[in-house]
PDB file of C-alpha atoms in Angstrom:
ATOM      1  CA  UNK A   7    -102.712  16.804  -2.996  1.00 37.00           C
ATOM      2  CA  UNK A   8     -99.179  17.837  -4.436  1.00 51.00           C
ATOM      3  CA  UNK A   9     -96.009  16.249  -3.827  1.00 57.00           C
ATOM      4  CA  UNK A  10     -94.019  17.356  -1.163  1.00 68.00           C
ATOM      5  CA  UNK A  11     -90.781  19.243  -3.445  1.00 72.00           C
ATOM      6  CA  UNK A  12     -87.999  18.352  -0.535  1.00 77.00           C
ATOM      7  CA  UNK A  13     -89.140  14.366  -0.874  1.00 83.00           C
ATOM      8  CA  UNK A  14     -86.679  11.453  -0.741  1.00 83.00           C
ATOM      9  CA  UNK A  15     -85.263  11.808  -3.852  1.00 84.00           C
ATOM     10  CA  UNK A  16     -84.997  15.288  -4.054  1.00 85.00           C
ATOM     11  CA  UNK A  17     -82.891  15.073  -0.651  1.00 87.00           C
ATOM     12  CA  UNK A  18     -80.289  12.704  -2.165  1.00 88.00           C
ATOM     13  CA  UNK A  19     -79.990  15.278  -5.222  1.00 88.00           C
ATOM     14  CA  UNK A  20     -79.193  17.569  -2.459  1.00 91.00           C
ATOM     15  CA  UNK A  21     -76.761  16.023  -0.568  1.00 93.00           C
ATOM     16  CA  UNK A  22     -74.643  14.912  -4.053  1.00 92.00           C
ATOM     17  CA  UNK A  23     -74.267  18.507  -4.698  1.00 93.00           C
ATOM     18  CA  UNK A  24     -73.204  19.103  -1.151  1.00 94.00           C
ATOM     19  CA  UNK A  25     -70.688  16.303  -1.717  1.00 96.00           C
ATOM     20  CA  UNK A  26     -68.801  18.192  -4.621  1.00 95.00           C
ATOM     21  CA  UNK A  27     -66.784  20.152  -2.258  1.00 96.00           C
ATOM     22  CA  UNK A  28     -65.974  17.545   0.203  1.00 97.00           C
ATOM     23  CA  UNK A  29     -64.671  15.721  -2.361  1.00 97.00           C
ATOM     24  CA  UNK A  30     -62.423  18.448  -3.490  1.00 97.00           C
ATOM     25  CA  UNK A  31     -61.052  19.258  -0.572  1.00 97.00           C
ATOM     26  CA  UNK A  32     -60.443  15.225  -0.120  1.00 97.00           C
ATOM     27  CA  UNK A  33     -57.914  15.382  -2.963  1.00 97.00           C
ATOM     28  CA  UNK A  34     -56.307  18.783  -2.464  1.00 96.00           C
ATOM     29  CA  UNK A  35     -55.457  17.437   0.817  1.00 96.00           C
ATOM     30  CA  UNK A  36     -54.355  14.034  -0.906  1.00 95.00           C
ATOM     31  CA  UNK A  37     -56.718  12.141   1.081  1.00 97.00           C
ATOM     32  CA  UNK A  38     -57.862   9.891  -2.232  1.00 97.00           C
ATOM     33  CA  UNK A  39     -58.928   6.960  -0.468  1.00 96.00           C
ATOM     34  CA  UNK A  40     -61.875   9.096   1.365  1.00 98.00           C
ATOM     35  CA  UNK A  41     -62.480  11.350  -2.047  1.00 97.00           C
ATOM     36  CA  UNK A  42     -63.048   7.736  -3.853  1.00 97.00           C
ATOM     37  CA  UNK A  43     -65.386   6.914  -0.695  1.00 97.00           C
ATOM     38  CA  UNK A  44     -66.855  10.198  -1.435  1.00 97.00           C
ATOM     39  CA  UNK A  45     -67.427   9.603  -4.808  1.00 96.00           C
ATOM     40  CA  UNK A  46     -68.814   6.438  -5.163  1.00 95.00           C
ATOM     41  CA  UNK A  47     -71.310   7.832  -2.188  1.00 96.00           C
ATOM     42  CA  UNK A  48     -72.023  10.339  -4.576  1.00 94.00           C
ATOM     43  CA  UNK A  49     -72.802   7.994  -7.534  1.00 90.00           C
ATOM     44  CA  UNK A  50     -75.117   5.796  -5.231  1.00 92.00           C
ATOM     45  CA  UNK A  51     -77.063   8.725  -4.522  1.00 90.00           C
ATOM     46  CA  UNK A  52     -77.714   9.569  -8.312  1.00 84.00           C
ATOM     47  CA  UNK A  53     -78.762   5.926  -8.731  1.00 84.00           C
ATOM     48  CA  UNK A  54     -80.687   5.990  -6.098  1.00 86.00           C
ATOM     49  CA  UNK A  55     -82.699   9.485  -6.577  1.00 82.00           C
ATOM     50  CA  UNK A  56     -83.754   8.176  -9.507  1.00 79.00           C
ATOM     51  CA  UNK A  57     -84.992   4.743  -8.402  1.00 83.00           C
ATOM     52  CA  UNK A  58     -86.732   6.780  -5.559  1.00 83.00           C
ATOM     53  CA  UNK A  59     -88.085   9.442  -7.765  1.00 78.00           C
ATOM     54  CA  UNK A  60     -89.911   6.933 -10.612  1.00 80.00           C
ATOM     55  CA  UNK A  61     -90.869   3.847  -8.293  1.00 83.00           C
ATOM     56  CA  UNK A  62     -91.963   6.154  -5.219  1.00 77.00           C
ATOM     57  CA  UNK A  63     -93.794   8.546  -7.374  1.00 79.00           C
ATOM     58  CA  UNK A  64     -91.645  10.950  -6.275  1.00 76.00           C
ATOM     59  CA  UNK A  65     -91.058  12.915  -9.555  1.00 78.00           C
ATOM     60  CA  UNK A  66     -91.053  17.243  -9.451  1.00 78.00           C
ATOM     61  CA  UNK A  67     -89.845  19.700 -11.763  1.00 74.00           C
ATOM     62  CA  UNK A  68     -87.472  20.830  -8.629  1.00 77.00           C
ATOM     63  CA  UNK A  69     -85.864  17.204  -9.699  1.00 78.00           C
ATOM     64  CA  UNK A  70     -85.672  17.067 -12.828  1.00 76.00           C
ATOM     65  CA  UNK A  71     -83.982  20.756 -13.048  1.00 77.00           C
ATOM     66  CA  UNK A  72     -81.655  19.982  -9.823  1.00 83.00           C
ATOM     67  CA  UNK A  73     -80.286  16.229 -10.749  1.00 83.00           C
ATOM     68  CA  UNK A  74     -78.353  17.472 -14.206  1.00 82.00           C
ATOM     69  CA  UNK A  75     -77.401  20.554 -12.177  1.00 85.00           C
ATOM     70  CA  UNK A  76     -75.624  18.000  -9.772  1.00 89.00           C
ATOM     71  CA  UNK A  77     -74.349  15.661 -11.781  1.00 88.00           C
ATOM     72  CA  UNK A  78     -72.655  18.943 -13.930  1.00 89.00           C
ATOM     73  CA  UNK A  79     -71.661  20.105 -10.172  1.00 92.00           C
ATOM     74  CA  UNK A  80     -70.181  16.690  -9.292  1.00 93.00           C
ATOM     75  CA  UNK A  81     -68.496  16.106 -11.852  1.00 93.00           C
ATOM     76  CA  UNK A  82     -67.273  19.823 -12.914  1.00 94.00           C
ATOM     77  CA  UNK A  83     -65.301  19.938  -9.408  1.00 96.00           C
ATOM     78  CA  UNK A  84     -64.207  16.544  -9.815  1.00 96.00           C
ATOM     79  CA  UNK A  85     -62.238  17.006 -13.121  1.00 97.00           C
ATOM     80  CA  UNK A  86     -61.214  20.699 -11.623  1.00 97.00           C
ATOM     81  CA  UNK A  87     -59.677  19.116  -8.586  1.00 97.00           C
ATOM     82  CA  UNK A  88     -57.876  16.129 -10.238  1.00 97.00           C
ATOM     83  CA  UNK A  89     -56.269  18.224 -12.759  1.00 97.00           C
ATOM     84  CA  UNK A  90     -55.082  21.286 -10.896  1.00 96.00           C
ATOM     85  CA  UNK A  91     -54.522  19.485  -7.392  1.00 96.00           C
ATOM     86  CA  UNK A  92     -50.440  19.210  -6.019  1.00 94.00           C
ATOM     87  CA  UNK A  93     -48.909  16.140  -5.546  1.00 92.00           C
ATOM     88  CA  UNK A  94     -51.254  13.515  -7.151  1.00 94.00           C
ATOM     89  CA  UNK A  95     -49.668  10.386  -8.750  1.00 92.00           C
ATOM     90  CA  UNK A  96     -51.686  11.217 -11.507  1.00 94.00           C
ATOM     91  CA  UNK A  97     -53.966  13.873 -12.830  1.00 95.00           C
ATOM     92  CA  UNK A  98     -56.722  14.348 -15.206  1.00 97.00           C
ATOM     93  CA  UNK A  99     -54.969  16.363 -18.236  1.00 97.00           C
ATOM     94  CA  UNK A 100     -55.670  19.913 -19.033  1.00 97.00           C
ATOM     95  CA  UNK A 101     -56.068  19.460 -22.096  1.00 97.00           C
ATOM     96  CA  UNK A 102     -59.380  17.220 -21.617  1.00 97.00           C
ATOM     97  CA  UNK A 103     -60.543  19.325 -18.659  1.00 97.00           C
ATOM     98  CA  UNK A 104     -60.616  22.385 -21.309  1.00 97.00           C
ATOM     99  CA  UNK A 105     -62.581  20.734 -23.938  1.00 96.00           C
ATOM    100  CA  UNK A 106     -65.181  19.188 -21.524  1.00 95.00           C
ATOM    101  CA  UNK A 107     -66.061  22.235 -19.785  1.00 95.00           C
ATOM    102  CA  UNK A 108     -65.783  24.339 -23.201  1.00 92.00           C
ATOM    103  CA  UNK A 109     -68.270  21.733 -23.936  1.00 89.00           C
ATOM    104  CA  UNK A 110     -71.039  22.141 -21.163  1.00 86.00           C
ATOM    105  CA  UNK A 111     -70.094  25.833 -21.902  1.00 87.00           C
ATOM    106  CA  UNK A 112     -71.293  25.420 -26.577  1.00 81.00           C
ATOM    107  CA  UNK A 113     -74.497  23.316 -25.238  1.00 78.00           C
ATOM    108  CA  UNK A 114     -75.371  25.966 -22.465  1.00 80.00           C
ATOM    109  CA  UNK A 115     -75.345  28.629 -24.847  1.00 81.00           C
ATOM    110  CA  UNK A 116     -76.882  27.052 -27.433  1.00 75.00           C
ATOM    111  CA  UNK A 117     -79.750  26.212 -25.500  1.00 73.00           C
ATOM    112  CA  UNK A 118     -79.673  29.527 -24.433  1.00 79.00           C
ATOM    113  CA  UNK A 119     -79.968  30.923 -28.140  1.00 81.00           C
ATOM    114  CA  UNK A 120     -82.695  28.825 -28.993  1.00 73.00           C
ATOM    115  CA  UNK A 121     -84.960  29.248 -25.785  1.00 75.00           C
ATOM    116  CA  UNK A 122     -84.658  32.787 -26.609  1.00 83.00           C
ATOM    117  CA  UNK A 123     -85.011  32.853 -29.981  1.00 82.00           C
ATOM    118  CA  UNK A 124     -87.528  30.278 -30.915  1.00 74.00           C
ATOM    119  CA  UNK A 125     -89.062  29.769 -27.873  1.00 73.00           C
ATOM    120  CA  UNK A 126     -89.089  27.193 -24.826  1.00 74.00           C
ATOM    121  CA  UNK A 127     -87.215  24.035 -26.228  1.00 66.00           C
ATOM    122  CA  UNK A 128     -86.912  20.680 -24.415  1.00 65.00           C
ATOM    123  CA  UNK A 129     -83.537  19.170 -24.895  1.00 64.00           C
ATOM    124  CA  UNK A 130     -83.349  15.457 -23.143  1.00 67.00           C
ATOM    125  CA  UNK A 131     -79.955  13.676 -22.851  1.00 70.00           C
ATOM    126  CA  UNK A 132     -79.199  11.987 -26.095  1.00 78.00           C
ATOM    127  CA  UNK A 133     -77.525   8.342 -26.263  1.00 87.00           C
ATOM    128  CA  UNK A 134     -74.131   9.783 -27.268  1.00 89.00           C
ATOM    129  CA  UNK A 135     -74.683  12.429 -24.350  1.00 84.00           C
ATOM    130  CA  UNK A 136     -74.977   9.395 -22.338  1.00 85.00           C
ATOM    131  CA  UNK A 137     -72.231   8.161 -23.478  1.00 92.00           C
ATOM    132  CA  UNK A 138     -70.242  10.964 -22.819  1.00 92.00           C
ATOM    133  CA  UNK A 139     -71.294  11.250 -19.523  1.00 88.00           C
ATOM    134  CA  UNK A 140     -70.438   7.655 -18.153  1.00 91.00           C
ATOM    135  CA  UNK A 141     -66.988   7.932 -20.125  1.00 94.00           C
ATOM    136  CA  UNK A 142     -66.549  10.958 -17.781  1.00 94.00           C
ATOM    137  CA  UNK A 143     -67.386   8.940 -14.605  1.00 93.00           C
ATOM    138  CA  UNK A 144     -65.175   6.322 -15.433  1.00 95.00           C
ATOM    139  CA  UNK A 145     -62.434   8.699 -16.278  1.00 96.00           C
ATOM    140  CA  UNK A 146     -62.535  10.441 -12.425  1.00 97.00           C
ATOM    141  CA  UNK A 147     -62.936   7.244 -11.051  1.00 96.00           C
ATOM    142  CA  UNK A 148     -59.789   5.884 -12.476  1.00 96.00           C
ATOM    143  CA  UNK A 149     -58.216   8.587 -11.566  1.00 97.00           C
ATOM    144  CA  UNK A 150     -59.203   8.454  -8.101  1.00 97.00           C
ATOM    145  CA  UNK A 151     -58.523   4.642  -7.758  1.00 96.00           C
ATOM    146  CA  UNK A 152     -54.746   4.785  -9.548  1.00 95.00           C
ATOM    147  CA  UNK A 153     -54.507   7.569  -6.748  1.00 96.00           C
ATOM    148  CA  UNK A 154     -55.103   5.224  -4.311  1.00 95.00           C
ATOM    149  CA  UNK A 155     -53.351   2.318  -5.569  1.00 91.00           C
ATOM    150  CA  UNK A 156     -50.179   4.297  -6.433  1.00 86.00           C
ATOM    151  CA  UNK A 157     -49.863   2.748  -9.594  1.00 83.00           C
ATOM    152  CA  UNK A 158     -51.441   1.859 -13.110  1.00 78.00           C
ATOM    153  CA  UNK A 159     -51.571   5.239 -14.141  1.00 81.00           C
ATOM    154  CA  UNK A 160     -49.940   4.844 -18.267  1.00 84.00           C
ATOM    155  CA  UNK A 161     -53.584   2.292 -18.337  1.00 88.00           C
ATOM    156  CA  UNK A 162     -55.383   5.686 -18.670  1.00 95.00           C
ATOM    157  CA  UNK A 163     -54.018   7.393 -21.685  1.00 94.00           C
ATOM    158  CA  UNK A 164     -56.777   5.623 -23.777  1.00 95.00           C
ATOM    159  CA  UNK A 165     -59.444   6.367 -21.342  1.00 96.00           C
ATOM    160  CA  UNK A 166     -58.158   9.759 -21.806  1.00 97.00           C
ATOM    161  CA  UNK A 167     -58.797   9.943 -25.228  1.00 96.00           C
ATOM    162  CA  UNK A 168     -62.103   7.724 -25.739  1.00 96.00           C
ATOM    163  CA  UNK A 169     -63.762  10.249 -23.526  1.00 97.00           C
ATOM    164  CA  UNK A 170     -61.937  13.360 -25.116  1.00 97.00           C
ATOM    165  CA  UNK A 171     -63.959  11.582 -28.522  1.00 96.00           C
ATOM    166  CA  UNK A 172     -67.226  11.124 -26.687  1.00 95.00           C
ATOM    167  CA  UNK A 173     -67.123  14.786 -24.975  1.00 94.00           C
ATOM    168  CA  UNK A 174     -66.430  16.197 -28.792  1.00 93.00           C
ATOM    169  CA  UNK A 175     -69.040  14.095 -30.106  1.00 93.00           C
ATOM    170  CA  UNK A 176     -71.547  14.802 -28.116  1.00 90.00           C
ATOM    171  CA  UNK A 177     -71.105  18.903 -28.129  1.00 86.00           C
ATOM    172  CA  UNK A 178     -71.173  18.774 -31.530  1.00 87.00           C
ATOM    173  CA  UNK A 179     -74.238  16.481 -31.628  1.00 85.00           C
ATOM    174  CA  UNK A 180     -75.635  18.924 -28.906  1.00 79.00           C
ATOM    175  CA  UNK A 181     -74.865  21.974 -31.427  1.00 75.00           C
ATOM    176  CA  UNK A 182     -76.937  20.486 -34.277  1.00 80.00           C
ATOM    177  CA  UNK A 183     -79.847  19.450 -32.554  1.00 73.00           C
ATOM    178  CA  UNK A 184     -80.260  22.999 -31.191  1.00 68.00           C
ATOM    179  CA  UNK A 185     -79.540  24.511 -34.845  1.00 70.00           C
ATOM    180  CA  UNK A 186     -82.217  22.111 -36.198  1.00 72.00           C
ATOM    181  CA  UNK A 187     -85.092  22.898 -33.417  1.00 55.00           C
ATOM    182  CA  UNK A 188     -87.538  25.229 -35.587  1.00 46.00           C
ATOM    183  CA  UNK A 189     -90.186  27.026 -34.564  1.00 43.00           C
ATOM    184  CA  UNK A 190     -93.323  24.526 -34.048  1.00 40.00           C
ATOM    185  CA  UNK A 191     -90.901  21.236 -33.278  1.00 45.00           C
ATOM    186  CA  UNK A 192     -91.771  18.632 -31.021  1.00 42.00           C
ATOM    187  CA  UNK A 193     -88.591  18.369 -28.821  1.00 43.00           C
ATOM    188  CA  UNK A 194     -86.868  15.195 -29.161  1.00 46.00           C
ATOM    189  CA  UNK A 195     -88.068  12.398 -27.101  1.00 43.00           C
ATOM    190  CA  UNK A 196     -86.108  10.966 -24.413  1.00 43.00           C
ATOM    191  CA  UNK A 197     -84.079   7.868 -24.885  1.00 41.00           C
ATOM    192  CA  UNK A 198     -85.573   4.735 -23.437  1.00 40.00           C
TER     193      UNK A 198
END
């Protein structure tokens, strides 16, 4: 018997992506103590999914194609609405906004070149992807909590820039291992 594709942790993928834009509309209406609420909500639930998912044999494709979708969802609106939202204390700046969605945009495409032109590739997160990704959390939830707290916001300048390094890092990291995938190439494996 299959797996039921709408299980437990599939729902909580679900409902992260739904939370995107209630969170935006939390901070363009300068509500940032619910949009923190929201997010953190938000990061349970991709905790929890994938708790649910590997302890509660609860693992689909469905999942494993919708939870980067969500996170990218997530976290896309996030640094869309805390850059270009009125009236915050402080914002995420442009210029890192730019470079992490040009980012998602290089590893898209690349992936894209190489599924079509060699042929189905797997690419799993790398540790530096990891990286990147976490430095991005902590970014919007800085943001969101200096929001909050009215204050502390010159602390972020270097959390600016350590994930501005990570996001470069990691799209150029992203660009070499889809260069490098020949015809006839085990994928790489997934980190540990």
């Amino acid at each position: 018997m299959s797996a039921p594709i709408l299980n437990a942790a599939n729902q909580l993928t679900l409902l992260r992506m739904g939370l995107a834009p209630l969170l935006v509309v939390l901070v363009l209406q300068r509500r940032m103590g619910w949009a923190l609420v929201v997010f953190v909500v938000a990061g349970l639930t991709d905790a929890l999914d994938g708790v649910i998912a590997r302890l509660g044999h609860q693992q689909t494709t469905l999942g494993a194609m919708l939870d980067p979708v969500a996170d990218k969802v997530l976290m896309t609106s996030s640094f869309i609405a805390l850059t270009w939202a009125e009236g915050l204390a402080v914002k995420i700046p442009v210029w890192l906004t730019v470079v992490i969605l040009s980012r998602d945009a290089i590893i898209i495409v690349s992936v894209a070149i190489v599924n079509l032109t060699l042929g189905r590739r797997v690419f799993y997160p790398s540790h530096l992807g990891k990286l990147t990704t976490v430095s991005q959390l902590l970014t919007v939830g800085l943001v969101l909590l200096v929001n909050v707290a009215g204050r502390g916001g010159e602390l972020l300048r270097p959390v600016f820039v350590a994930t501005l390094a990570f996001t470069v890092a990691s799209a150029l990291h992203y660009v070499y291992l889809a260069s490098t995938r020949g015809p006839g190439r085990a994928p790489e494996e997934p980190a540990p």
